[in-house]
mmCIF file of C-alpha atoms in Angstrom:
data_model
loop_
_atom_site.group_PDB
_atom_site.id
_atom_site.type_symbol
_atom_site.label_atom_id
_atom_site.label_comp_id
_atom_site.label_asym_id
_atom_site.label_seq_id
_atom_site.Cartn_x
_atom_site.Cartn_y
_atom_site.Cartn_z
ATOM 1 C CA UNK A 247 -10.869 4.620 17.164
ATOM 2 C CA UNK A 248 -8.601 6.765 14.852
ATOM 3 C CA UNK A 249 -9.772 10.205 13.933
ATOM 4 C CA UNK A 250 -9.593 11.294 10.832
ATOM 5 C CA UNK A 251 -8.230 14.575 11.844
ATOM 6 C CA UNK A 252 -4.657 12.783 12.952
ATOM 7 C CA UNK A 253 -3.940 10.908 9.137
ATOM 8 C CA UNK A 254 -1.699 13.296 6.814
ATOM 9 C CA UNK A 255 -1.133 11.130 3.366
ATOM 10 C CA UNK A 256 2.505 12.464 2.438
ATOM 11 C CA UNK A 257 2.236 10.029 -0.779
ATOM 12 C CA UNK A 258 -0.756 8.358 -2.628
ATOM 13 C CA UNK A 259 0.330 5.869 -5.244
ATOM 14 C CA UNK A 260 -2.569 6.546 -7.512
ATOM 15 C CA UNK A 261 -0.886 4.766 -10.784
ATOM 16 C CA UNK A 262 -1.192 1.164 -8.499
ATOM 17 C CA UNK A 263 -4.636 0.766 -9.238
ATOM 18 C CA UNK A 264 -4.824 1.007 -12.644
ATOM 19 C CA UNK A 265 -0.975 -1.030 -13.516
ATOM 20 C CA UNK A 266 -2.403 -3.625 -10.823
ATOM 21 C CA UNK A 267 -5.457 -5.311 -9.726
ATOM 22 C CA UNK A 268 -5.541 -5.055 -5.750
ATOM 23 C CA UNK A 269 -6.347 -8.044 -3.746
ATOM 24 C CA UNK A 270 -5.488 -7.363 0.223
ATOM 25 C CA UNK A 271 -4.811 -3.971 1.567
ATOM 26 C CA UNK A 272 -1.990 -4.279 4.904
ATOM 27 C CA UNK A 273 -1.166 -1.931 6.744
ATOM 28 C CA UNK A 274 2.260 -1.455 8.047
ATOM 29 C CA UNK A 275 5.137 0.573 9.672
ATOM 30 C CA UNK A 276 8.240 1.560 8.443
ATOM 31 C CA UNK A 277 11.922 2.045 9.781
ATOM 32 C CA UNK A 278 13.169 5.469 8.954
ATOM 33 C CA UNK A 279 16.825 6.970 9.771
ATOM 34 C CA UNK A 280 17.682 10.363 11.457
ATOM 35 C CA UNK A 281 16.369 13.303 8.908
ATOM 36 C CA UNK A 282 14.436 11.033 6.874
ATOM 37 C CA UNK A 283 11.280 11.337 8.832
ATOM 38 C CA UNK A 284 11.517 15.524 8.552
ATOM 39 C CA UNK A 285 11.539 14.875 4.145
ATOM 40 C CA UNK A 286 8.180 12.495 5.112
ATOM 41 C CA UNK A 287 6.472 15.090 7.204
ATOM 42 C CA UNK A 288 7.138 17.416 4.172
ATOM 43 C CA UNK A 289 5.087 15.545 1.869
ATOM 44 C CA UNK A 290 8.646 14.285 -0.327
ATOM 45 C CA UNK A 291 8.173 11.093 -0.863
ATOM 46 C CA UNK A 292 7.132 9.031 -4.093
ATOM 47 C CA UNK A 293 6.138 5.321 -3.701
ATOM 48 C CA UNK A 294 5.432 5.368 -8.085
ATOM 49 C CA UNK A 295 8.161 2.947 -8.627
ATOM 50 C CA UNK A 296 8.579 0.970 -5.042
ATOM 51 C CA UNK A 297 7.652 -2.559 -4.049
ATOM 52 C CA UNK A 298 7.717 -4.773 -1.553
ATOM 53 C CA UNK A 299 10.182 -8.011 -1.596
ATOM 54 C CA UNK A 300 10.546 -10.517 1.445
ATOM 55 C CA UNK A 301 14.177 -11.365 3.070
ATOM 56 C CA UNK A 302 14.777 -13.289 5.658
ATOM 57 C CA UNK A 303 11.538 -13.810 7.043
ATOM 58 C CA UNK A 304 10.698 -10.030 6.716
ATOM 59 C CA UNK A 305 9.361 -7.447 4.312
ATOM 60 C CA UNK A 306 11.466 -4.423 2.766
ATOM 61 C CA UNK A 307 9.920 -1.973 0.931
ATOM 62 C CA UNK A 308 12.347 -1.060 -2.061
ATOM 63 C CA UNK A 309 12.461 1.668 -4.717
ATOM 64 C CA UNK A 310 10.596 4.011 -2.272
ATOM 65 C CA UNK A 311 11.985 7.381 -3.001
ATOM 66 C CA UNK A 312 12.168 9.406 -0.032
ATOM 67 C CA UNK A 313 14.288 12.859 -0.638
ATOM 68 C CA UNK A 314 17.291 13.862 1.544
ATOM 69 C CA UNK A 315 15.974 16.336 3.988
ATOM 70 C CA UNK A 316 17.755 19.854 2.370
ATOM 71 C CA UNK A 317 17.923 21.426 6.298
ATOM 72 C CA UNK A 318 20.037 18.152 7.355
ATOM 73 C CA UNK A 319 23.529 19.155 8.864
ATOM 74 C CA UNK A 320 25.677 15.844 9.869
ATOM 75 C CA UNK A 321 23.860 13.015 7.609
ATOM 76 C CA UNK A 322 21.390 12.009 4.941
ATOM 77 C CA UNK A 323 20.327 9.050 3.996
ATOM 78 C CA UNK A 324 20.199 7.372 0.393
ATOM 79 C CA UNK A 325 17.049 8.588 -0.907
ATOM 80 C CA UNK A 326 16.288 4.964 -2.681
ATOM 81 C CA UNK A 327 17.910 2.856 0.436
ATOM 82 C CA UNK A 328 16.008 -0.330 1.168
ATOM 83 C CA UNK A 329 13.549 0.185 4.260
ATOM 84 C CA UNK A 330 12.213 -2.030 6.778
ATOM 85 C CA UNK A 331 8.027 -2.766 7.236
ATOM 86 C CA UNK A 332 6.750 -3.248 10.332
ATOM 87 C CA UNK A 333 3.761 -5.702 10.754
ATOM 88 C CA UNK A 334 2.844 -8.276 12.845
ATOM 89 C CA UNK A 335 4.372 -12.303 12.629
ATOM 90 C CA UNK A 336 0.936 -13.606 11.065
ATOM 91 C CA UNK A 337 0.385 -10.589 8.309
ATOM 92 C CA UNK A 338 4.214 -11.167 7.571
ATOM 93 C CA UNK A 339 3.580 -14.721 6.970
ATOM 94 C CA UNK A 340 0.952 -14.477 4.936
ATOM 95 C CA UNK A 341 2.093 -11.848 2.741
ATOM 96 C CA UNK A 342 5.150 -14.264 2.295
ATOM 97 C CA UNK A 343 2.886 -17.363 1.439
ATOM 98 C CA UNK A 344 1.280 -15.322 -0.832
ATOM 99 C CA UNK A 345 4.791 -13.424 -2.653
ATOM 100 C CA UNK A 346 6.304 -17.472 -2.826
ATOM 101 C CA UNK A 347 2.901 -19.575 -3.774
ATOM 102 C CA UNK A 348 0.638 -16.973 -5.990
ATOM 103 C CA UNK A 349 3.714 -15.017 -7.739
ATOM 104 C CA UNK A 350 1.531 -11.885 -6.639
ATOM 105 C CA UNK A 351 3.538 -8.541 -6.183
ATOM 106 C CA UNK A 352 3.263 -6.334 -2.866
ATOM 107 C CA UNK A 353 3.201 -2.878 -3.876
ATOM 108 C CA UNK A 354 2.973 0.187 -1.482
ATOM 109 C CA UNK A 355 -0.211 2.587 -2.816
ATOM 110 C CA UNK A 356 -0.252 4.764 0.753
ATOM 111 C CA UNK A 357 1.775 6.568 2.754
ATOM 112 C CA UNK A 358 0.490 8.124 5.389
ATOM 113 C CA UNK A 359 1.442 9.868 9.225
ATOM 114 C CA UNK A 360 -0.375 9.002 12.330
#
């Protein structure tokens, strides 16, 4: 059991719910690079734009804006670069299914650190 103490939402897509109509809520993990997890913790992230597209056999969030960390000495990262989600086999199937057979759209409302 998860207290609610330990969740910090960095970025709440509030726009989603009135552009879409939401049908399945998933959640997932994401694969961030070097300096880009110090710009999350900071709360500088905006999901108004993103989405969610399927190559390969697995989901990339795209369009996420996540800014370049202004402390960062060696590297940062494009800001809009195309991230990695991190579910399990059977969710990632289904939301597949669903992206091919239904012509729904996957979009990202939440972000959040655990």
């Amino acid at each position: 059991m998860m207290a609610l103490d330990s969740v910090k939402v960095v970025a709440n897509n509030r726009r989603a719910s009135y552009d879409y109509f939401l049908l399945d809520s998933y959640e997932a993990g994401i694969v961030l690079l070097g300096s880009e997890i110090k710009s999350v913790r900071s709360g500088k992230v905006q999901l108004r734009q993103s989405h969610v597209t399927d190559k390969g056999g697995e989901l990339w969030l795209i369009n996420a804006h996540i800014a370049a960390y202004e402390w960062a000495t060696d590297h940062n990262y494009d800001p809009v670069r195309v991230r990695k989600l991190l579910l399990h086999r059977r969710e990632i199937n289904k939301v597949i299914h669903k992206l091919r057979e239904s012509g729904l759209t996957v979009i990202p409302t939440k972000m959040y650190i655990r």
